[in-house]
PDB file of C-alpha atoms and ligand atoms in Angstrom:
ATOM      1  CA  UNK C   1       0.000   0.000   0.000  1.00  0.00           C
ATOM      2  CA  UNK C   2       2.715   2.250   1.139  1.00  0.00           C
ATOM      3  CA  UNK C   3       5.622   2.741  -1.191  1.00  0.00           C
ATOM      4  CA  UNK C   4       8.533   5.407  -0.957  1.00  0.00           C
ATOM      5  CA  UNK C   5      11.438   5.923  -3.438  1.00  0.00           C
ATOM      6  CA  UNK C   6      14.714   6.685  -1.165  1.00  0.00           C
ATOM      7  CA  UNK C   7      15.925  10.028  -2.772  1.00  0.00           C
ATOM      8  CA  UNK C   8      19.465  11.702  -2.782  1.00  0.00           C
ATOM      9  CA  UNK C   9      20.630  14.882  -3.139  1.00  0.00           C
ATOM     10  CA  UNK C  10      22.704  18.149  -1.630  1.00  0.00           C
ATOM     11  CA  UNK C  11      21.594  17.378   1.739  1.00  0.00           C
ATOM     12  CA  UNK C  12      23.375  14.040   1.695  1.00  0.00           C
ATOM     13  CA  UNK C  13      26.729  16.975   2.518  1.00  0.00           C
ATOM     14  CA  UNK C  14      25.021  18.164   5.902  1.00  0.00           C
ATOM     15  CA  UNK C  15      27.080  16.761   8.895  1.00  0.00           C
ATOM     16  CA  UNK C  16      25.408  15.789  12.100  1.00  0.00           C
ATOM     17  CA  UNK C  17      27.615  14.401  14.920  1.00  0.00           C
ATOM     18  CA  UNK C  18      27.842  10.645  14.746  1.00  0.00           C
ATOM     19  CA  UNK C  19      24.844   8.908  16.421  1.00  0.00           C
ATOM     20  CA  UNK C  20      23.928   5.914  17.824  1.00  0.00           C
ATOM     21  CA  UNK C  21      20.500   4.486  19.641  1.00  0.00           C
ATOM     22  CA  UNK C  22      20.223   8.183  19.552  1.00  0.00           C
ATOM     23  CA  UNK C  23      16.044   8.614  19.029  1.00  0.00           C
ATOM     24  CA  UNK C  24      15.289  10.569  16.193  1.00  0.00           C
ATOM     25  CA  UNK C  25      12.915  13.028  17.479  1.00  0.00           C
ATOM     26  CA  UNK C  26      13.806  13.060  21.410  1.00  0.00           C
ATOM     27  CA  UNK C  27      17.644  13.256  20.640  1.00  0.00           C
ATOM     28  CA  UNK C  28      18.030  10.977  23.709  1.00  0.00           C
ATOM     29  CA  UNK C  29      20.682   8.657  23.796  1.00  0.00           C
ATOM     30  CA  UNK C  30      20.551   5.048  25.067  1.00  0.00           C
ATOM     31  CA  UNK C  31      16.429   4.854  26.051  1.00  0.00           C
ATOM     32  CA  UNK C  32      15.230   1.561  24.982  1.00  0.00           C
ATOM     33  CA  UNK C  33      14.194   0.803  21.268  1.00  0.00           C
ATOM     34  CA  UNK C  34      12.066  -2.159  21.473  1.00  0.00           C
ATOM     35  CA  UNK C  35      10.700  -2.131  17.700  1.00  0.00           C
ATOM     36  CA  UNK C  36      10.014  -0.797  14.568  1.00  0.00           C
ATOM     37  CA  UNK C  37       8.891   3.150  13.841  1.00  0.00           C
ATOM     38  CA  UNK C  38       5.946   3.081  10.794  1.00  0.00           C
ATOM     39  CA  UNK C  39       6.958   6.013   9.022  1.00  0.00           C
ATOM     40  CA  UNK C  40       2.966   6.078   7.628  1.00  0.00           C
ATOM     41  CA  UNK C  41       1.213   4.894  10.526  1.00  0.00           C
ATOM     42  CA  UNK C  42      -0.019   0.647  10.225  1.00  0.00           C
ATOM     43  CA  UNK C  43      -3.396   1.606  10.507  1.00  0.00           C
ATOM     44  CA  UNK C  44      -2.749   3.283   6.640  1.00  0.00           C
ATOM     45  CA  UNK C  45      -1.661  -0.815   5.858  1.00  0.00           C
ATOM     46  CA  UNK C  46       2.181   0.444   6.072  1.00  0.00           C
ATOM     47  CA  UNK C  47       3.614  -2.809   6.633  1.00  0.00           C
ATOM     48  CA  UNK C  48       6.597  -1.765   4.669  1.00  0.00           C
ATOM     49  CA  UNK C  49       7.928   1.719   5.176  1.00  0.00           C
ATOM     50  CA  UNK C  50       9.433   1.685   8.758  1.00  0.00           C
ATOM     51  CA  UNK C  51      12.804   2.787  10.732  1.00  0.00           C
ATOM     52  CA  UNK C  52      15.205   0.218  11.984  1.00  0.00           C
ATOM     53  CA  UNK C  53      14.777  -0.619  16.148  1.00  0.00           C
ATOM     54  CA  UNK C  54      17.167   1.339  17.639  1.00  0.00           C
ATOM     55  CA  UNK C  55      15.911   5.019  15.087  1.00  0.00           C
ATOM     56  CA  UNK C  56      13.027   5.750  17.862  1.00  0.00           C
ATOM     57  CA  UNK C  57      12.925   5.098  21.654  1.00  0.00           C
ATOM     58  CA  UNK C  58       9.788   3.710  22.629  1.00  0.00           C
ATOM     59  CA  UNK C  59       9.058   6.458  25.378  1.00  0.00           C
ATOM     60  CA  UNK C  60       7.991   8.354  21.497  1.00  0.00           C
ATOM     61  CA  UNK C  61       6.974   6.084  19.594  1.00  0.00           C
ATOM     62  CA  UNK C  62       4.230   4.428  22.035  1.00  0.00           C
ATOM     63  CA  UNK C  63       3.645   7.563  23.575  1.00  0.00           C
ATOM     64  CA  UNK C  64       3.423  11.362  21.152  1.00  0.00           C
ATOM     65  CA  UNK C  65       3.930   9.662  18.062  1.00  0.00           C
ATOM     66  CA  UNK C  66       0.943   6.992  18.420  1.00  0.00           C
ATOM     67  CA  UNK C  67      -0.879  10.157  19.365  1.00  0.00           C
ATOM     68  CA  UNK C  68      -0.028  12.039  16.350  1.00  0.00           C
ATOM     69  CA  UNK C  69      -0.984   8.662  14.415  1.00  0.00           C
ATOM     70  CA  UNK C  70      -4.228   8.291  15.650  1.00  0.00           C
ATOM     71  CA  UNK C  71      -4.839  11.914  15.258  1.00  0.00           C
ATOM     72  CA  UNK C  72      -3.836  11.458  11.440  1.00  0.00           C
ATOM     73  CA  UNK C  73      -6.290   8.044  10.635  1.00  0.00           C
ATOM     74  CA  UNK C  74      -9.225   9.747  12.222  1.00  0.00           C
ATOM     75  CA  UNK C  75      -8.213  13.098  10.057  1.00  0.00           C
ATOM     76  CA  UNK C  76     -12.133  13.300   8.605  1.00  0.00           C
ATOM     77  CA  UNK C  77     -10.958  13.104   4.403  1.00  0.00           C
ATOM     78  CA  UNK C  78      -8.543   9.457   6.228  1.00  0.00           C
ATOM     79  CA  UNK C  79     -10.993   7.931   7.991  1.00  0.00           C
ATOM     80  CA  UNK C  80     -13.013   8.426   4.490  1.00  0.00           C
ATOM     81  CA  UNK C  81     -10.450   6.565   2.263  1.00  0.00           C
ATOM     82  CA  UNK C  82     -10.043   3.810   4.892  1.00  0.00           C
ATOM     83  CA  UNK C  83     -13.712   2.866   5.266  1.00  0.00           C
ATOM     84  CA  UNK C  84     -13.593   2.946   1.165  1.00  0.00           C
ATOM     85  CA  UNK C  85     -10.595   0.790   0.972  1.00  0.00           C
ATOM     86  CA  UNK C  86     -11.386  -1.121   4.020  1.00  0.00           C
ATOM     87  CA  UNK C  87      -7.827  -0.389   5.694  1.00  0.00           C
ATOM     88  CA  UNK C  88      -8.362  -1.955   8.729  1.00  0.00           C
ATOM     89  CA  UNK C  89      -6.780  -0.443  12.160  1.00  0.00           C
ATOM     90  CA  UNK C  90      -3.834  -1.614  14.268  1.00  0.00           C
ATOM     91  CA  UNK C  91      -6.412  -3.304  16.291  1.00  0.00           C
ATOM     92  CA  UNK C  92      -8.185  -4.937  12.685  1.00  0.00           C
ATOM     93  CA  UNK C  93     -11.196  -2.859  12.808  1.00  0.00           C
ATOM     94  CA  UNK C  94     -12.596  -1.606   9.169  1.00  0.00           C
ATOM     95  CA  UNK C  95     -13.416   1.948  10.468  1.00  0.00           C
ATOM     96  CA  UNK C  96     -16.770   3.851   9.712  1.00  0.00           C
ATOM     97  CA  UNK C  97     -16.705   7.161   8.819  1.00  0.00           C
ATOM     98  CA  UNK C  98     -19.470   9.144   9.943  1.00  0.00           C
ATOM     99  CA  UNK C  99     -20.318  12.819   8.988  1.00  0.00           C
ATOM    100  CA  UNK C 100     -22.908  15.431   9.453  1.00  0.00           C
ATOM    101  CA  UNK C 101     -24.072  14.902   6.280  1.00  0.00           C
ATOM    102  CA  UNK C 102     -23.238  11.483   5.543  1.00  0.00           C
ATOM    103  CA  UNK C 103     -22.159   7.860   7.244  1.00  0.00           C
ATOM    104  CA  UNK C 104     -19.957   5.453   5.221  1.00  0.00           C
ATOM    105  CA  UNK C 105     -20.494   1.641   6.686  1.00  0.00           C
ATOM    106  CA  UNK C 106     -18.000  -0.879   5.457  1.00  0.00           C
ATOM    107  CA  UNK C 107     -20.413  -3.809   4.206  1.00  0.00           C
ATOM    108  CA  UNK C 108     -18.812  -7.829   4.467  1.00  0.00           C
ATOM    109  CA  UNK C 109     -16.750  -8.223   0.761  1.00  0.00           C
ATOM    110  CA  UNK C 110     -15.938  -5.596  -1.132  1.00  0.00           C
ATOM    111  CA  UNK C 111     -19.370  -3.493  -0.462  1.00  0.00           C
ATOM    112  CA  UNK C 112     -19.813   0.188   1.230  1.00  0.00           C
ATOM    113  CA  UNK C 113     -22.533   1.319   2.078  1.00  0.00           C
ATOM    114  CA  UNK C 114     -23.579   4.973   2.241  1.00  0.00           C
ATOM    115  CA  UNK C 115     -26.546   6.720   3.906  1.00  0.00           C
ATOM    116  CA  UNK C 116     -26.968  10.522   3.250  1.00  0.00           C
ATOM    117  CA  UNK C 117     -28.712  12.668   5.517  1.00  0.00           C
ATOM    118  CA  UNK C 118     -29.299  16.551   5.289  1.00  0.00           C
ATOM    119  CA  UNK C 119     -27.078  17.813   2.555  1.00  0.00           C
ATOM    120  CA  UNK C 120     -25.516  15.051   2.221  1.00  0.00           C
ATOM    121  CA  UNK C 121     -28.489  14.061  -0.095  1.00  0.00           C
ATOM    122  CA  UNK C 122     -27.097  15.662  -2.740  1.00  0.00           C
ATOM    123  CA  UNK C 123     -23.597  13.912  -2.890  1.00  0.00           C
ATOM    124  CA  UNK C 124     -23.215  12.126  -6.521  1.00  0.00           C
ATOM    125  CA  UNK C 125     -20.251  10.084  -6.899  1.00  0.00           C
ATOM    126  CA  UNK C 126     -18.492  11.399 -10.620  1.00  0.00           C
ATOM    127  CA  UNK C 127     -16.703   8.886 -12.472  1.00  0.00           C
ATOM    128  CA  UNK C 128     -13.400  10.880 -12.114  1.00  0.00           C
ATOM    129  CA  UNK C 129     -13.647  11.101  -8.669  1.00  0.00           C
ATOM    130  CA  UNK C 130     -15.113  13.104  -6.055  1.00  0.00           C
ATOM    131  CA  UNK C 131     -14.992  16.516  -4.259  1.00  0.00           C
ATOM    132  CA  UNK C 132     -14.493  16.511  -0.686  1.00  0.00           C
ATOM    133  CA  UNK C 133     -17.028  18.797   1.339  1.00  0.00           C
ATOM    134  CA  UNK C 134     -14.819  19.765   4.287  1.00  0.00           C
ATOM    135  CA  UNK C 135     -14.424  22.963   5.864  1.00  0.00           C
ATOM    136  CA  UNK C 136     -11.820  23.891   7.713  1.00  0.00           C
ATOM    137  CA  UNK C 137     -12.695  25.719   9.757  1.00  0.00           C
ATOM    138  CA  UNK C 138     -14.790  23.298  12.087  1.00  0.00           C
ATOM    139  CA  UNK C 139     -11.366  22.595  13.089  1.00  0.00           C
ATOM    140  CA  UNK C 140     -10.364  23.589  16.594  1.00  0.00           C
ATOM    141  CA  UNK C 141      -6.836  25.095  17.058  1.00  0.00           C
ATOM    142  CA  UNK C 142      -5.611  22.050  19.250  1.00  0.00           C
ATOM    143  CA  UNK C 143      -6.999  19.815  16.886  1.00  0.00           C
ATOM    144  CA  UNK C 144      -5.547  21.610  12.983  1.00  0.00           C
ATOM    145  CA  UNK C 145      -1.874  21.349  15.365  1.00  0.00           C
ATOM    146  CA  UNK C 146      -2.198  17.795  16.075  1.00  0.00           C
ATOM    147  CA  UNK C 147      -2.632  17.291  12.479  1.00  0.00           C
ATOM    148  CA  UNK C 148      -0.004  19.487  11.023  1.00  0.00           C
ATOM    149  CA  UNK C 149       2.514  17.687  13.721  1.00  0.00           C
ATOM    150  CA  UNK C 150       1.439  14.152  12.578  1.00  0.00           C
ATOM    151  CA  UNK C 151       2.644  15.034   9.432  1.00  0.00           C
ATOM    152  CA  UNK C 152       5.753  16.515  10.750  1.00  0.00           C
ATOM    153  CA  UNK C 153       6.512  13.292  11.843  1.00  0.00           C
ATOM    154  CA  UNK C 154       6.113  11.291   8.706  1.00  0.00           C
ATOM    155  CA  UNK C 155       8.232  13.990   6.671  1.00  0.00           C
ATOM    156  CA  UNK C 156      10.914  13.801   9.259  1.00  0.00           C
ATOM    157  CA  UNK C 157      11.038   9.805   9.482  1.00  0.00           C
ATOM    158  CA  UNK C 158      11.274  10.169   5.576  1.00  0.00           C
ATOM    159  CA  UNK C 159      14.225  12.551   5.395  1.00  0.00           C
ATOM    160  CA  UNK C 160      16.067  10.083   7.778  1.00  0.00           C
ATOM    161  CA  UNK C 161      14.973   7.294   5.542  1.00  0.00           C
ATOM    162  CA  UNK C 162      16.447   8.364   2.916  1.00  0.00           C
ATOM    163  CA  UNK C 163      19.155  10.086   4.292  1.00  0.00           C
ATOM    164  CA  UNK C 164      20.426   8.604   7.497  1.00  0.00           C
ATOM    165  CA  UNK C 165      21.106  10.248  10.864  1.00  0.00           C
ATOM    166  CA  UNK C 166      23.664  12.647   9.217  1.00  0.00           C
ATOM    167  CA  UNK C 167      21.156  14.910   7.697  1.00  0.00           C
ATOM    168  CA  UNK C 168      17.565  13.958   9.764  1.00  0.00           C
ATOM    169  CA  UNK C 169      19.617  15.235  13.413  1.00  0.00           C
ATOM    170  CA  UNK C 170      20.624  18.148  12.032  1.00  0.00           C
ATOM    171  CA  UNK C 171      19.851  21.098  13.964  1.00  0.00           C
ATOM    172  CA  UNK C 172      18.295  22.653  11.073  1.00  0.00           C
ATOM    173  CA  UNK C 173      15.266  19.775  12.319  1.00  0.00           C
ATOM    174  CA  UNK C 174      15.876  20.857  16.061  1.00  0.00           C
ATOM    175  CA  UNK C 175      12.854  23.234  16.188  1.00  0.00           C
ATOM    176  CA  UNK C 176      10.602  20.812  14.137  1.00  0.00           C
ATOM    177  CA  UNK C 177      11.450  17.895  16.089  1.00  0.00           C
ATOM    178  CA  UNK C 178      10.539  20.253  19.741  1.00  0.00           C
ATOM    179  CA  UNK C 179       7.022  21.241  17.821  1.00  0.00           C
ATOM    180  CA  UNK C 180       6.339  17.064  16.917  1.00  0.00           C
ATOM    181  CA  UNK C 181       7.184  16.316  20.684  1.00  0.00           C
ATOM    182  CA  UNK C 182       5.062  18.846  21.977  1.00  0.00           C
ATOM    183  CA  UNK C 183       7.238  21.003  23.998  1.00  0.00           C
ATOM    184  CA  UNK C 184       6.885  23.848  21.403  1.00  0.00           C
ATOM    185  CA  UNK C 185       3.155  24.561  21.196  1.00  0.00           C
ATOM    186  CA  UNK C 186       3.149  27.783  19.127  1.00  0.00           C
ATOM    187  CA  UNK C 187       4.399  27.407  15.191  1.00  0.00           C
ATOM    188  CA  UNK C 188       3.549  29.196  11.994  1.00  0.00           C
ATOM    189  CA  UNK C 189       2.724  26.066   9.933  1.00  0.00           C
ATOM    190  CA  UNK C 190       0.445  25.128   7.472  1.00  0.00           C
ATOM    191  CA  UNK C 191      -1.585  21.875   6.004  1.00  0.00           C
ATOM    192  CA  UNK C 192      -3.588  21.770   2.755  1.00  0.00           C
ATOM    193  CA  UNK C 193      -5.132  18.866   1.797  1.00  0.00           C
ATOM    194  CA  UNK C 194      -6.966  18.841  -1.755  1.00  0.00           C
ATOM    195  CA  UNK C 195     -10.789  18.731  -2.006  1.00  0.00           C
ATOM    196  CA  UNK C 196     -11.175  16.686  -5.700  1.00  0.00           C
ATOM    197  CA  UNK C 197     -10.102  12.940  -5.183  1.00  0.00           C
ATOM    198  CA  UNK C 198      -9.062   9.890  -7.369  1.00  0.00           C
ATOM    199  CA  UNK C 199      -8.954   7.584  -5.418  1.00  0.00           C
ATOM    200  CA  UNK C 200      -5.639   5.147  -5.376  1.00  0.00           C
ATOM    201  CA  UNK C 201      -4.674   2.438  -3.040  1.00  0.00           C
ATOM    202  CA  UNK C 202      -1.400   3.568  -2.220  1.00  0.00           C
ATOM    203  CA  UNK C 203       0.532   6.205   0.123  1.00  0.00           C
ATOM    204  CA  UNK C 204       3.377   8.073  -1.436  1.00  0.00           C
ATOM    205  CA  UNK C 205       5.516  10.892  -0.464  1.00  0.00           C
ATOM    206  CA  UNK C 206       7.826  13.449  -2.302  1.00  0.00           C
ATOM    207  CA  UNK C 207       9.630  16.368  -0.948  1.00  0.00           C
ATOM    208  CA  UNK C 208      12.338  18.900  -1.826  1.00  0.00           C
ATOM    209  CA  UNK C 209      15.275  20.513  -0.086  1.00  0.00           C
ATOM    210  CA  UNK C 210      14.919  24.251  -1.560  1.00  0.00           C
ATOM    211  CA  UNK C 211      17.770  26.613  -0.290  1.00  0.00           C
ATOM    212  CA  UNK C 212      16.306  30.114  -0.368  1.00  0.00           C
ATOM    213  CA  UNK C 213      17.840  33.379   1.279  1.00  0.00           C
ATOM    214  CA  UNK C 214      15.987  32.983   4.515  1.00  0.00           C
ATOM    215  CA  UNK C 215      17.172  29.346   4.885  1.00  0.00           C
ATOM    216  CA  UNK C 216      16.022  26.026   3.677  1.00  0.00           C
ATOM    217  CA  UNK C 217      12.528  24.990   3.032  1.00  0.00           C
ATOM    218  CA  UNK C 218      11.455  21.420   2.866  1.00  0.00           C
ATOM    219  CA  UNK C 219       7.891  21.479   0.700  1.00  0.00           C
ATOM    220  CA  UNK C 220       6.125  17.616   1.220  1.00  0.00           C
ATOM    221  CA  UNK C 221       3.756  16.950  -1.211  1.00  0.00           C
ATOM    222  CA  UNK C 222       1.944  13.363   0.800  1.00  0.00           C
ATOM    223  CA  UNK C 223      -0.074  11.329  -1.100  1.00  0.00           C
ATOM    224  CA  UNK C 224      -2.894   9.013   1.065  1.00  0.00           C
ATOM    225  CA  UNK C 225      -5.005   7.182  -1.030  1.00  0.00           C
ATOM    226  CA  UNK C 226      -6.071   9.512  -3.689  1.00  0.00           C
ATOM    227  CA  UNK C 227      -5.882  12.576  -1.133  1.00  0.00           C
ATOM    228  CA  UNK C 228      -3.151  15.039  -1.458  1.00  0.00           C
ATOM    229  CA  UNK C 229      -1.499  16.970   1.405  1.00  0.00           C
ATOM    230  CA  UNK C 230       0.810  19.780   1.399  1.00  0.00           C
ATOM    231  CA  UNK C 231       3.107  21.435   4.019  1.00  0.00           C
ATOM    232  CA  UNK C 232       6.479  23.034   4.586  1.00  0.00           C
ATOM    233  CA  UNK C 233       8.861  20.869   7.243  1.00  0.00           C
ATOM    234  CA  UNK C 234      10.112  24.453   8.550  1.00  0.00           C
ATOM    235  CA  UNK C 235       6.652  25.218   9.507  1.00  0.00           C
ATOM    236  CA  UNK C 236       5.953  27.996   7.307  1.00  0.00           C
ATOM    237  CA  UNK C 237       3.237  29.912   7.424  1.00  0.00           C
ATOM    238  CA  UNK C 238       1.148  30.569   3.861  1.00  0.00           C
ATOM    239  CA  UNK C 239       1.302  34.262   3.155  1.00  0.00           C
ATOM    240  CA  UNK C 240      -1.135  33.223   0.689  1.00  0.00           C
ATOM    241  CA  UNK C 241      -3.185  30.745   1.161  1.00  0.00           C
ATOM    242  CA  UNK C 242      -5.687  32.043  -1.609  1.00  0.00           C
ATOM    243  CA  UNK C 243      -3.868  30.576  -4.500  1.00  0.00           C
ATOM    244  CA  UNK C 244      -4.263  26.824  -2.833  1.00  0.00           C
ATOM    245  CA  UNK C 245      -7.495  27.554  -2.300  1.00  0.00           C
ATOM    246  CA  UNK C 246      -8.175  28.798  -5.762  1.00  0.00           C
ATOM    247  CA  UNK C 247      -6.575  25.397  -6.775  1.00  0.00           C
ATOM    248  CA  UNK C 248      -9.089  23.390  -4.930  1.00  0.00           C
ATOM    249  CA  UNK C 249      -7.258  22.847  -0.974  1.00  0.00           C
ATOM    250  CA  UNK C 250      -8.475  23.430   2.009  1.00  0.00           C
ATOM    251  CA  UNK C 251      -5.787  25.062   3.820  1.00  0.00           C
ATOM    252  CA  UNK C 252      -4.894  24.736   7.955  1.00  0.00           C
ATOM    253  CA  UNK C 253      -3.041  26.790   9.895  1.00  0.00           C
ATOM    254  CA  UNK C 254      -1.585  26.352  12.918  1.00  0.00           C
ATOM    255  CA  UNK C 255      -2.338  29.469  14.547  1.00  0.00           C
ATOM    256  CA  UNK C 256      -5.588  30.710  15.517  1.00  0.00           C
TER     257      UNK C 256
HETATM  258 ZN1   ZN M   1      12.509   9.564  21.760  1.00  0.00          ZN
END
């Protein structure tokens, strides 16, 4: 379901100090690393895109990060494309999706079942796709953080996947890594996910490393089943959030 290509480039030259059972986003040394970190959480069916035991204590990755995880499945336009794939959770569960307009049951075989309410009356599937009818701002601060962290997370475990420890414990990630863990609460960040989706079984990432004047920028485009998401790893904030909007996103910020 998941698949990542492992990318090179100019940041392969960053130096970071030689690490080892050093956690990626804690920077502690020599806590215990029991097991695998999913870079995409499992309940998106990543069986395959992980970091090595020993990349994450497990003082993280049971405790913020499986927060930030279960924040991102039950993300409304997620738990959508789950219940239509049938992704089951960590726990095996086929989620259903419910909405004020609209609850999506996951039928036995390869049946869903949909029963509109309201507005949700007027929802007609288009062969293309569809249009998602989310608004941002039902949102609540806490809630459009959480979000924007979660995939802070994945776009850090990325970088270190593809580039090893040298480049993902950089400093330059110090202040990201602080806002994932929670002990930075206030960030200028943003999250756009788009509102017309194909739908695809698959999760796929890209990014960039883009040197500009005031530093480096790190631009994730995240693919999760059909739904796009887009958001700066050096939090960012959109001084113009109007032209992703005029291209069909629905655009989070972090700050209120
Ligand atoms: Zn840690």
């Amino acid at each position: 379901v998941v698949s990542h290509e492992r990318q090179t480039n100019i940041m392969d030259d960053i130096a970071a100090p030689a690490t080892l059972n050093t956690c990626l986003y804690c920077k502690r040394a020599g806590r215990p690393s029991s097991g695998n970190e999913h870079i995409f959480p499992e309940s998106l069916g990543n069986q395959e895109l992980t970091l090595p035991k020993g990349t994450v204590c497990d003082t993280c990755n049971n405790g913020i990060l499986a927060w930030l995880d279960n924040a991102l499945v039950n993300f409304e336009p997620i738990i959508f494309m789950r219940t239509l794939f049938a992704i089951p959770s960590k726990a095996g569960k086929v989620p259903t999706a419910s909405f004020a307009d609209m609850k999506m049951v996951r039928k036995a075989g390869n049946r869903v079942s949909l029963h509109l309410q309201g507005r949700g009356k007027g929802f007609r599937p288009r062969p293309a796709g569809f249009r998602l009818g989310f608004h941002g701002h039902r949102y609540t601060l806490k809630r459009r953080r959480a979000l924007i962290r979660s995939f802070y997370k994945i776009g850090l475990g990325l970088i270190h996947y593809d580039h090893g420890a040298k480049t993902s414990m950089s400093t330059m990630f110090d202040s990201v890594r602080s806002i994932i863990l929670g002990t930075q609460i206030d960030f200028s960040g943003f999250l756009a996910f788009s509102r017309e989706v194909k739908p695809e079984l698959r999760c796929y990432a890209q990014y960039k490393f883009v040197p500009t004047t005031r530093g480096v920028m790190t631009p994730f485009e995240v693919t999760i089943f059909g739904v796009h998401f887009l958001f700066d790893l050096q939090q960012h904030g959109l001084d113009n959030p109007e032209i992703l909007r005029d291209h069909g996103f629905i655009v989070l910020n972090s700050e209120s």
